Amino acid sequence: GVQVRAGAKLVLDGGGGRFTVPSLTLDAGGRIDVGMSQLSIRSGFSRDALLAAIDAAKGDDGMWAGTSGIGSSVVQGMVAEGINRTLGWLGWVDNGDASFKVGFAAAGDSNLDGCVDVMDLGNIFQQMDGDPAEAVTWNAGDFNHDDRVDIVDFAELFEVGLFGEGSYLPAAPPAAPGNV
């Protein structure tokens, strides 16, 4: 497993690569920078801990400049340039153990495949038929991490202007803010 201690920063510099850890412990004050990558966490994290870590990195102003949590220097740089990008996440329960995937995303990409398309809308509409008592997820359309799916999420989906445009993944990761 991986443990990121307070004051430590783990940088996943794999472009659009995918990383998997069997378990993750993120101490208060620790930071993980996923860049353009995706991180799969097999155990050791809860849904609430994941969302709290994303929110900590996102910061109160939504500029992704938080010094702790799970964030992305690539997202931070793109948001600073006025390009709406974020971190998406998927979660599932298998044999009583929760697993999660978190990574570079755009609002509307409900399956984290790098495209906003009809498959994503299908995921959202399928989730609408689910149990209303279940926790809201990214693939159900909660693109701003506020624990509900509402008109703000759909506005973000269409505001990014990526529906049907193919891959939104940059060919090369933009430089992180302050890095040349």
mmCIF file with all atom_site columns, C-alpha atoms in Angstrom:
data_model
loop_
_atom_site.group_PDB
_atom_site.id
_atom_site.type_symbol
_atom_site.label_atom_id
_atom_site.label_alt_id
_atom_site.label_comp_id
_atom_site.label_asym_id
_atom_site.label_entity_id
_atom_site.label_seq_id
_atom_site.pdbx_PDB_ins_code
_atom_site.Cartn_x
_atom_site.Cartn_y
_atom_site.Cartn_z
_atom_site.occupancy
_atom_site.B_iso_or_equiv
_atom_site.pdbx_formal_charge
_atom_site.auth_seq_id
_atom_site.auth_comp_id
_atom_site.auth_asym_id
_atom_site.auth_atom_id
_atom_site.pdbx_PDB_model_num
ATOM 1   C CA . GLY A 1 1   ? 0.000   0.000  0.000   1.00 0.00 ? 1   GLY A CA 1
ATOM 2   C CA . VAL A 1 2   ? 0.865   3.668  -0.201  1.00 0.00 ? 2   VAL A CA 1
ATOM 3   C CA . GLN A 1 3   ? 0.895   6.154  2.661   1.00 0.00 ? 3   GLN A CA 1
ATOM 4   C CA . VAL A 1 4   ? 1.246   9.880  2.038   1.00 0.00 ? 4   VAL A CA 1
ATOM 5   C CA . ARG A 1 5   ? 2.163   11.566 5.296   1.00 0.00 ? 5   ARG A CA 1
ATOM 6   C CA . ALA A 1 6   ? 1.354   15.110 6.401   1.00 0.00 ? 6   ALA A CA 1
ATOM 7   C CA . GLY A 1 7   ? 3.512   17.588 4.485   1.00 0.00 ? 7   GLY A CA 1
ATOM 8   C CA . ALA A 1 8   ? 4.442   14.990 1.838   1.00 0.00 ? 8   ALA A CA 1
ATOM 9   C CA . LYS A 1 9   ? 3.428   15.157 -1.824  1.00 0.00 ? 9   LYS A CA 1
ATOM 10  C CA . LEU A 1 10  ? 3.102   12.178 -4.163  1.00 0.00 ? 10  LEU A CA 1
ATOM 11  C CA . VAL A 1 11  ? 3.272   13.193 -7.836  1.00 0.00 ? 11  VAL A CA 1
ATOM 12  C CA . LEU A 1 12  ? 2.015   10.742 -10.446 1.00 0.00 ? 12  LEU A CA 1
ATOM 13  C CA . ASP A 1 13  ? 3.802   11.939 -13.560 1.00 0.00 ? 13  ASP A CA 1
ATOM 14  C CA . GLY A 1 14  ? 2.517   9.437  -16.054 1.00 0.00 ? 14  GLY A CA 1
ATOM 15  C CA . GLY A 1 15  ? 0.878   11.665 -18.644 1.00 0.00 ? 15  GLY A CA 1
ATOM 16  C CA . GLY A 1 16  ? -2.447  9.955  -19.226 1.00 0.00 ? 16  GLY A CA 1
ATOM 17  C CA . GLY A 1 17  ? -1.268  6.760  -17.548 1.00 0.00 ? 17  GLY A CA 1
ATOM 18  C CA . ARG A 1 18  ? -3.073  4.665  -14.985 1.00 0.00 ? 18  ARG A CA 1
ATOM 19  C CA . PHE A 1 19  ? -1.719  3.768  -11.580 1.00 0.00 ? 19  PHE A CA 1
ATOM 20  C CA . THR A 1 20  ? -3.136  1.208  -9.160  1.00 0.00 ? 20  THR A CA 1
ATOM 21  C CA . VAL A 1 21  ? -2.401  0.937  -5.448  1.00 0.00 ? 21  VAL A CA 1
ATOM 22  C CA . PRO A 1 22  ? -3.682  -1.928 -3.312  1.00 0.00 ? 22  PRO A CA 1
ATOM 23  C CA . SER A 1 23  ? -4.433  0.485  -0.459  1.00 0.00 ? 23  SER A CA 1
ATOM 24  C CA . LEU A 1 24  ? -4.003  4.172  0.274   1.00 0.00 ? 24  LEU A CA 1
ATOM 25  C CA . THR A 1 25  ? -3.616  6.174  3.439   1.00 0.00 ? 25  THR A CA 1
ATOM 26  C CA . LEU A 1 26  ? -3.608  9.935  2.982   1.00 0.00 ? 26  LEU A CA 1
ATOM 27  C CA . ASP A 1 27  ? -2.717  11.693 6.222   1.00 0.00 ? 27  ASP A CA 1
ATOM 28  C CA . ALA A 1 28  ? -4.195  15.133 6.931   1.00 0.00 ? 28  ALA A CA 1
ATOM 29  C CA . GLY A 1 29  ? -1.891  17.618 5.214   1.00 0.00 ? 29  GLY A CA 1
ATOM 30  C CA . GLY A 1 30  ? -0.642  15.074 2.642   1.00 0.00 ? 30  GLY A CA 1
ATOM 31  C CA . ARG A 1 31  ? -1.162  15.690 -1.080  1.00 0.00 ? 31  ARG A CA 1
ATOM 32  C CA . ILE A 1 32  ? -1.433  13.531 -4.180  1.00 0.00 ? 32  ILE A CA 1
ATOM 33  C CA . ASP A 1 33  ? -1.036  15.184 -7.599  1.00 0.00 ? 33  ASP A CA 1
ATOM 34  C CA . VAL A 1 34  ? -2.503  12.911 -10.288 1.00 0.00 ? 34  VAL A CA 1
ATOM 35  C CA . GLY A 1 35  ? -1.589  15.253 -13.156 1.00 0.00 ? 35  GLY A CA 1
ATOM 36  C CA . MET A 1 36  ? -3.374  13.833 -16.230 1.00 0.00 ? 36  MET A CA 1
ATOM 37  C CA . SER A 1 37  ? -3.296  10.318 -14.814 1.00 0.00 ? 37  SER A CA 1
ATOM 38  C CA . GLN A 1 38  ? -5.862  8.083  -13.172 1.00 0.00 ? 38  GLN A CA 1
ATOM 39  C CA . LEU A 1 39  ? -5.290  6.500  -9.784  1.00 0.00 ? 39  LEU A CA 1
ATOM 40  C CA . SER A 1 40  ? -7.135  3.304  -8.836  1.00 0.00 ? 40  SER A CA 1
ATOM 41  C CA . ILE A 1 41  ? -7.365  2.687  -5.100  1.00 0.00 ? 41  ILE A CA 1
ATOM 42  C CA . ARG A 1 42  ? -8.275  -0.903 -4.257  1.00 0.00 ? 42  ARG A CA 1
ATOM 43  C CA . SER A 1 43  ? -8.908  -0.385 -0.529  1.00 0.00 ? 43  SER A CA 1
ATOM 44  C CA . GLY A 1 44  ? -8.245  1.813  2.475   1.00 0.00 ? 44  GLY A CA 1
ATOM 45  C CA . PHE A 1 45  ? -10.421 4.712  1.357   1.00 0.00 ? 45  PHE A CA 1
ATOM 46  C CA . SER A 1 46  ? -14.088 5.532  1.772   1.00 0.00 ? 46  SER A CA 1
ATOM 47  C CA . ARG A 1 47  ? -16.320 7.556  -0.530  1.00 0.00 ? 47  ARG A CA 1
ATOM 48  C CA . ASP A 1 48  ? -16.470 10.361 2.035   1.00 0.00 ? 48  ASP A CA 1
ATOM 49  C CA . ALA A 1 49  ? -12.676 10.377 2.438   1.00 0.00 ? 49  ALA A CA 1
ATOM 50  C CA . LEU A 1 50  ? -12.221 10.531 -1.343  1.00 0.00 ? 50  LEU A CA 1
ATOM 51  C CA . LEU A 1 51  ? -14.630 13.450 -1.749  1.00 0.00 ? 51  LEU A CA 1
ATOM 52  C CA . ALA A 1 52  ? -13.055 15.283 1.203   1.00 0.00 ? 52  ALA A CA 1
ATOM 53  C CA . ALA A 1 53  ? -9.609  14.800 -0.363  1.00 0.00 ? 53  ALA A CA 1
ATOM 54  C CA . ILE A 1 54  ? -10.820 16.129 -3.737  1.00 0.00 ? 54  ILE A CA 1
ATOM 55  C CA . ASP A 1 55  ? -12.517 19.100 -2.057  1.00 0.00 ? 55  ASP A CA 1
ATOM 56  C CA . ALA A 1 56  ? -9.361  19.898 -0.057  1.00 0.00 ? 56  ALA A CA 1
ATOM 57  C CA . ALA A 1 57  ? -7.307  20.063 -3.261  1.00 0.00 ? 57  ALA A CA 1
ATOM 58  C CA . LYS A 1 58  ? -10.035 21.986 -5.107  1.00 0.00 ? 58  LYS A CA 1
ATOM 59  C CA . GLY A 1 59  ? -10.119 24.660 -2.399  1.00 0.00 ? 59  GLY A CA 1
ATOM 60  C CA . ASP A 1 60  ? -12.964 26.959 -1.498  1.00 0.00 ? 60  ASP A CA 1
ATOM 61  C CA . ASP A 1 61  ? -12.414 29.031 -4.645  1.00 0.00 ? 61  ASP A CA 1
ATOM 62  C CA . GLY A 1 62  ? -12.433 26.040 -7.026  1.00 0.00 ? 62  GLY A CA 1
ATOM 63  C CA . MET A 1 63  ? -8.978  26.910 -8.398  1.00 0.00 ? 63  MET A CA 1
ATOM 64  C CA . TRP A 1 64  ? -7.377  23.565 -7.377  1.00 0.00 ? 64  TRP A CA 1
ATOM 65  C CA . ALA A 1 65  ? -4.626  25.315 -5.410  1.00 0.00 ? 65  ALA A CA 1
ATOM 66  C CA . GLY A 1 66  ? -5.181  23.435 -2.139  1.00 0.00 ? 66  GLY A CA 1
ATOM 67  C CA . THR A 1 67  ? -2.045  22.181 -0.430  1.00 0.00 ? 67  THR A CA 1
ATOM 68  C CA . SER A 1 68  ? -3.529  18.867 0.681   1.00 0.00 ? 68  SER A CA 1
ATOM 69  C CA . GLY A 1 69  ? -5.852  16.171 -0.626  1.00 0.00 ? 69  GLY A CA 1
ATOM 70  C CA . ILE A 1 70  ? -6.050  14.645 -4.102  1.00 0.00 ? 70  ILE A CA 1
ATOM 71  C CA . GLY A 1 71  ? -5.667  17.154 -6.899  1.00 0.00 ? 71  GLY A CA 1
ATOM 72  C CA . SER A 1 72  ? -3.975  17.796 -10.205 1.00 0.00 ? 72  SER A CA 1
ATOM 73  C CA . SER A 1 73  ? -1.425  20.428 -11.159 1.00 0.00 ? 73  SER A CA 1
ATOM 74  C CA . VAL A 1 74  ? -2.628  19.991 -14.760 1.00 0.00 ? 74  VAL A CA 1
ATOM 75  C CA . VAL A 1 75  ? -6.218  20.781 -13.755 1.00 0.00 ? 75  VAL A CA 1
ATOM 76  C CA . GLN A 1 76  ? -4.961  23.720 -11.682 1.00 0.00 ? 76  GLN A CA 1
ATOM 77  C CA . GLY A 1 77  ? -3.073  25.137 -14.678 1.00 0.00 ? 77  GLY A CA 1
ATOM 78  C CA . MET A 1 78  ? -5.965  24.653 -17.089 1.00 0.00 ? 78  MET A CA 1
ATOM 79  C CA . VAL A 1 79  ? -8.495  26.220 -14.696 1.00 0.00 ? 79  VAL A CA 1
ATOM 80  C CA . ALA A 1 80  ? -6.134  29.206 -14.253 1.00 0.00 ? 80  ALA A CA 1
ATOM 81  C CA . GLU A 1 81  ? -6.210  29.589 -18.058 1.00 0.00 ? 81  GLU A CA 1
ATOM 82  C CA . GLY A 1 82  ? -10.021 29.488 -18.087 1.00 0.00 ? 82  GLY A CA 1
ATOM 83  C CA . ILE A 1 83  ? -10.320 25.890 -19.330 1.00 0.00 ? 83  ILE A CA 1
ATOM 84  C CA . ASN A 1 84  ? -12.920 23.985 -17.315 1.00 0.00 ? 84  ASN A CA 1
ATOM 85  C CA . ARG A 1 85  ? -11.313 20.738 -16.150 1.00 0.00 ? 85  ARG A CA 1
ATOM 86  C CA . THR A 1 86  ? -11.671 18.819 -12.916 1.00 0.00 ? 86  THR A CA 1
ATOM 87  C CA . LEU A 1 87  ? -11.099 15.470 -11.263 1.00 0.00 ? 87  LEU A CA 1
ATOM 88  C CA . GLY A 1 88  ? -13.637 12.748 -11.843 1.00 0.00 ? 88  GLY A CA 1
ATOM 89  C CA . TRP A 1 89  ? -14.099 9.622  -9.794  1.00 0.00 ? 89  TRP A CA 1
ATOM 90  C CA . LEU A 1 90  ? -15.710 6.244  -10.000 1.00 0.00 ? 90  LEU A CA 1
ATOM 91  C CA . GLY A 1 91  ? -16.464 3.973  -7.094  1.00 0.00 ? 91  GLY A CA 1
ATOM 92  C CA . TRP A 1 92  ? -17.826 0.513  -6.646  1.00 0.00 ? 92  TRP A CA 1
ATOM 93  C CA . VAL A 1 93  ? -18.253 -2.073 -3.926  1.00 0.00 ? 93  VAL A CA 1
ATOM 94  C CA . ASP A 1 94  ? -16.960 -5.562 -4.535  1.00 0.00 ? 94  ASP A CA 1
ATOM 95  C CA . ASN A 1 95  ? -17.127 -8.238 -1.846  1.00 0.00 ? 95  ASN A CA 1
ATOM 96  C CA . GLY A 1 96  ? -17.791 -5.569 0.769   1.00 0.00 ? 96  GLY A CA 1
ATOM 97  C CA . ASP A 1 97  ? -14.619 -3.624 -0.069  1.00 0.00 ? 97  ASP A CA 1
ATOM 98  C CA . ALA A 1 98  ? -14.870 -0.200 -1.695  1.00 0.00 ? 98  ALA A CA 1
ATOM 99  C CA . SER A 1 99  ? -12.580 0.587  -4.634  1.00 0.00 ? 99  SER A CA 1
ATOM 100 C CA . PHE A 1 100 ? -12.188 3.936  -6.362  1.00 0.00 ? 100 PHE A CA 1
ATOM 101 C CA . LYS A 1 101 ? -10.697 5.486  -9.455  1.00 0.00 ? 101 LYS A CA 1
ATOM 102 C CA . VAL A 1 102 ? -9.900  9.204  -9.505  1.00 0.00 ? 102 VAL A CA 1
ATOM 103 C CA . GLY A 1 103 ? -8.333  11.167 -12.321 1.00 0.00 ? 103 GLY A CA 1
ATOM 104 C CA . PHE A 1 104 ? -8.128  14.065 -14.750 1.00 0.00 ? 104 PHE A CA 1
ATOM 105 C CA . ALA A 1 105 ? -11.539 14.722 -16.290 1.00 0.00 ? 105 ALA A CA 1
ATOM 106 C CA . ALA A 1 106 ? -13.995 17.127 -17.845 1.00 0.00 ? 106 ALA A CA 1
ATOM 107 C CA . ALA A 1 107 ? -17.539 17.638 -16.629 1.00 0.00 ? 107 ALA A CA 1
ATOM 108 C CA . GLY A 1 108 ? -19.777 15.200 -18.473 1.00 0.00 ? 108 GLY A CA 1
ATOM 109 C CA . ASP A 1 109 ? -17.239 12.394 -18.847 1.00 0.00 ? 109 ASP A CA 1
ATOM 110 C CA . SER A 1 110 ? -19.140 10.088 -16.523 1.00 0.00 ? 110 SER A CA 1
ATOM 111 C CA . ASN A 1 111 ? -17.035 7.000  -17.324 1.00 0.00 ? 111 ASN A CA 1
ATOM 112 C CA . LEU A 1 112 ? -13.597 8.714  -17.374 1.00 0.00 ? 112 LEU A CA 1
ATOM 113 C CA . ASP A 1 113 ? -12.751 7.547  -20.893 1.00 0.00 ? 113 ASP A CA 1
ATOM 114 C CA . GLY A 1 114 ? -11.524 10.951 -22.135 1.00 0.00 ? 114 GLY A CA 1
ATOM 115 C CA . CYS A 1 115 ? -14.640 11.742 -24.200 1.00 0.00 ? 115 CYS A CA 1
ATOM 116 C CA . VAL A 1 116 ? -17.989 13.352 -23.450 1.00 0.00 ? 116 VAL A CA 1
ATOM 117 C CA . ASP A 1 117 ? -20.468 11.425 -25.556 1.00 0.00 ? 117 ASP A CA 1
ATOM 118 C CA . VAL A 1 118 ? -23.775 9.569  -25.695 1.00 0.00 ? 118 VAL A CA 1
ATOM 119 C CA . MET A 1 119 ? -22.377 6.808  -23.452 1.00 0.00 ? 119 MET A CA 1
ATOM 120 C CA . ASP A 1 120 ? -21.941 9.383  -20.696 1.00 0.00 ? 120 ASP A CA 1
ATOM 121 C CA . LEU A 1 121 ? -25.499 10.646 -21.058 1.00 0.00 ? 121 LEU A CA 1
ATOM 122 C CA . GLY A 1 122 ? -26.675 7.024  -20.967 1.00 0.00 ? 122 GLY A CA 1
ATOM 123 C CA . ASN A 1 123 ? -24.828 6.525  -17.654 1.00 0.00 ? 123 ASN A CA 1
ATOM 124 C CA . ILE A 1 124 ? -26.457 9.612  -16.173 1.00 0.00 ? 124 ILE A CA 1
ATOM 125 C CA . PHE A 1 125 ? -29.969 8.669  -17.287 1.00 0.00 ? 125 PHE A CA 1
ATOM 126 C CA . GLN A 1 126 ? -29.499 5.084  -16.107 1.00 0.00 ? 126 GLN A CA 1
ATOM 127 C CA . GLN A 1 127 ? -28.491 6.347  -12.659 1.00 0.00 ? 127 GLN A CA 1
ATOM 128 C CA . MET A 1 128 ? -31.651 8.473  -12.522 1.00 0.00 ? 128 MET A CA 1
ATOM 129 C CA . ASP A 1 129 ? -33.656 5.228  -12.458 1.00 0.00 ? 129 ASP A CA 1
ATOM 130 C CA . GLY A 1 130 ? -31.707 3.993  -9.439  1.00 0.00 ? 130 GLY A CA 1
ATOM 131 C CA . ASP A 1 131 ? -32.519 4.120  -5.759  1.00 0.00 ? 131 ASP A CA 1
ATOM 132 C CA . PRO A 1 132 ? -32.861 7.798  -4.709  1.00 0.00 ? 132 PRO A CA 1
ATOM 133 C CA . ALA A 1 133 ? -31.544 6.883  -1.255  1.00 0.00 ? 133 ALA A CA 1
ATOM 134 C CA . GLU A 1 134 ? -28.170 5.806  -2.723  1.00 0.00 ? 134 GLU A CA 1
ATOM 135 C CA . ALA A 1 135 ? -25.231 8.195  -2.535  1.00 0.00 ? 135 ALA A CA 1
ATOM 136 C CA . VAL A 1 136 ? -24.738 10.399 -5.577  1.00 0.00 ? 136 VAL A CA 1
ATOM 137 C CA . THR A 1 137 ? -21.697 9.659  -7.722  1.00 0.00 ? 137 THR A CA 1
ATOM 138 C CA . TRP A 1 138 ? -19.670 11.213 -10.543 1.00 0.00 ? 138 TRP A CA 1
ATOM 139 C CA . ASN A 1 139 ? -21.068 8.742  -13.088 1.00 0.00 ? 139 ASN A CA 1
ATOM 140 C CA . ALA A 1 140 ? -24.590 9.735  -12.027 1.00 0.00 ? 140 ALA A CA 1
ATOM 141 C CA . GLY A 1 141 ? -23.797 13.332 -13.026 1.00 0.00 ? 141 GLY A CA 1
ATOM 142 C CA . ASP A 1 142 ? -22.359 14.991 -9.891  1.00 0.00 ? 142 ASP A CA 1
ATOM 143 C CA . PHE A 1 143 ? -19.677 16.863 -11.826 1.00 0.00 ? 143 PHE A CA 1
ATOM 144 C CA . ASN A 1 144 ? -19.026 19.557 -9.202  1.00 0.00 ? 144 ASN A CA 1
ATOM 145 C CA . HIS A 1 145 ? -18.602 17.227 -6.199  1.00 0.00 ? 145 HIS A CA 1
ATOM 146 C CA . ASP A 1 146 ? -21.465 18.748 -4.184  1.00 0.00 ? 146 ASP A CA 1
ATOM 147 C CA . ASP A 1 147 ? -23.219 15.420 -3.491  1.00 0.00 ? 147 ASP A CA 1
ATOM 148 C CA . ARG A 1 148 ? -26.239 16.066 -5.688  1.00 0.00 ? 148 ARG A CA 1
ATOM 149 C CA . VAL A 1 149 ? -27.157 16.044 -9.354  1.00 0.00 ? 149 VAL A CA 1
ATOM 150 C CA . ASP A 1 150 ? -28.899 19.222 -10.383 1.00 0.00 ? 150 ASP A CA 1
ATOM 151 C CA . ILE A 1 151 ? -29.097 21.876 -13.087 1.00 0.00 ? 151 ILE A CA 1
ATOM 152 C CA . VAL A 1 152 ? -25.626 23.165 -12.119 1.00 0.00 ? 152 VAL A CA 1
ATOM 153 C CA . ASP A 1 153 ? -24.104 19.809 -13.105 1.00 0.00 ? 153 ASP A CA 1
ATOM 154 C CA . PHE A 1 154 ? -25.902 19.814 -16.463 1.00 0.00 ? 154 PHE A CA 1
ATOM 155 C CA . ALA A 1 155 ? -24.822 23.420 -17.036 1.00 0.00 ? 155 ALA A CA 1
ATOM 156 C CA . GLU A 1 156 ? -21.207 22.373 -16.434 1.00 0.00 ? 156 GLU A CA 1
ATOM 157 C CA . LEU A 1 157 ? -21.604 19.427 -18.807 1.00 0.00 ? 157 LEU A CA 1
ATOM 158 C CA . PHE A 1 158 ? -22.737 21.677 -21.659 1.00 0.00 ? 158 PHE A CA 1
ATOM 159 C CA . GLU A 1 159 ? -20.547 24.658 -20.699 1.00 0.00 ? 159 GLU A CA 1
ATOM 160 C CA . VAL A 1 160 ? -17.356 22.722 -21.407 1.00 0.00 ? 160 VAL A CA 1
ATOM 161 C CA . GLY A 1 161 ? -18.548 22.310 -25.017 1.00 0.00 ? 161 GLY A CA 1
ATOM 162 C CA . LEU A 1 162 ? -17.068 18.837 -25.410 1.00 0.00 ? 162 LEU A CA 1
ATOM 163 C CA . PHE A 1 163 ? -20.153 16.743 -26.169 1.00 0.00 ? 163 PHE A CA 1
ATOM 164 C CA . GLY A 1 164 ? -19.489 14.716 -29.326 1.00 0.00 ? 164 GLY A CA 1
ATOM 165 C CA . GLU A 1 165 ? -16.095 16.361 -29.932 1.00 0.00 ? 165 GLU A CA 1
ATOM 166 C CA . GLY A 1 166 ? -13.937 13.275 -29.365 1.00 0.00 ? 166 GLY A CA 1
ATOM 167 C CA . SER A 1 167 ? -11.061 13.100 -26.923 1.00 0.00 ? 167 SER A CA 1
ATOM 168 C CA . TYR A 1 168 ? -10.498 16.150 -24.740 1.00 0.00 ? 168 TYR A CA 1
ATOM 169 C CA . LEU A 1 169 ? -7.191  14.835 -23.405 1.00 0.00 ? 169 LEU A CA 1
ATOM 170 C CA . PRO A 1 170 ? -4.269  17.126 -24.255 1.00 0.00 ? 170 PRO A CA 1
ATOM 171 C CA . ALA A 1 171 ? -1.583  15.532 -26.429 1.00 0.00 ? 171 ALA A CA 1
ATOM 172 C CA . ALA A 1 172 ? 0.991   16.543 -23.820 1.00 0.00 ? 172 ALA A CA 1
ATOM 173 C CA . PRO A 1 173 ? 0.328   17.703 -20.289 1.00 0.00 ? 173 PRO A CA 1
ATOM 174 C CA . PRO A 1 174 ? 0.481   21.471 -19.871 1.00 0.00 ? 174 PRO A CA 1
ATOM 175 C CA . ALA A 1 175 ? 3.190   22.775 -17.581 1.00 0.00 ? 175 ALA A CA 1
ATOM 176 C CA . ALA A 1 176 ? 2.169   22.971 -13.933 1.00 0.00 ? 176 ALA A CA 1
ATOM 177 C CA . PRO A 1 177 ? 1.675   26.499 -12.583 1.00 0.00 ? 177 PRO A CA 1
ATOM 178 C CA . GLY A 1 178 ? 5.037   27.981 -11.674 1.00 0.00 ? 178 GLY A CA 1
ATOM 179 C CA . ASN A 1 179 ? 6.956   25.278 -13.592 1.00 0.00 ? 179 ASN A CA 1
ATOM 180 C CA . VAL A 1 180 ? 8.688   26.001 -16.866 1.00 0.00 ? 180 VAL A CA 1
#
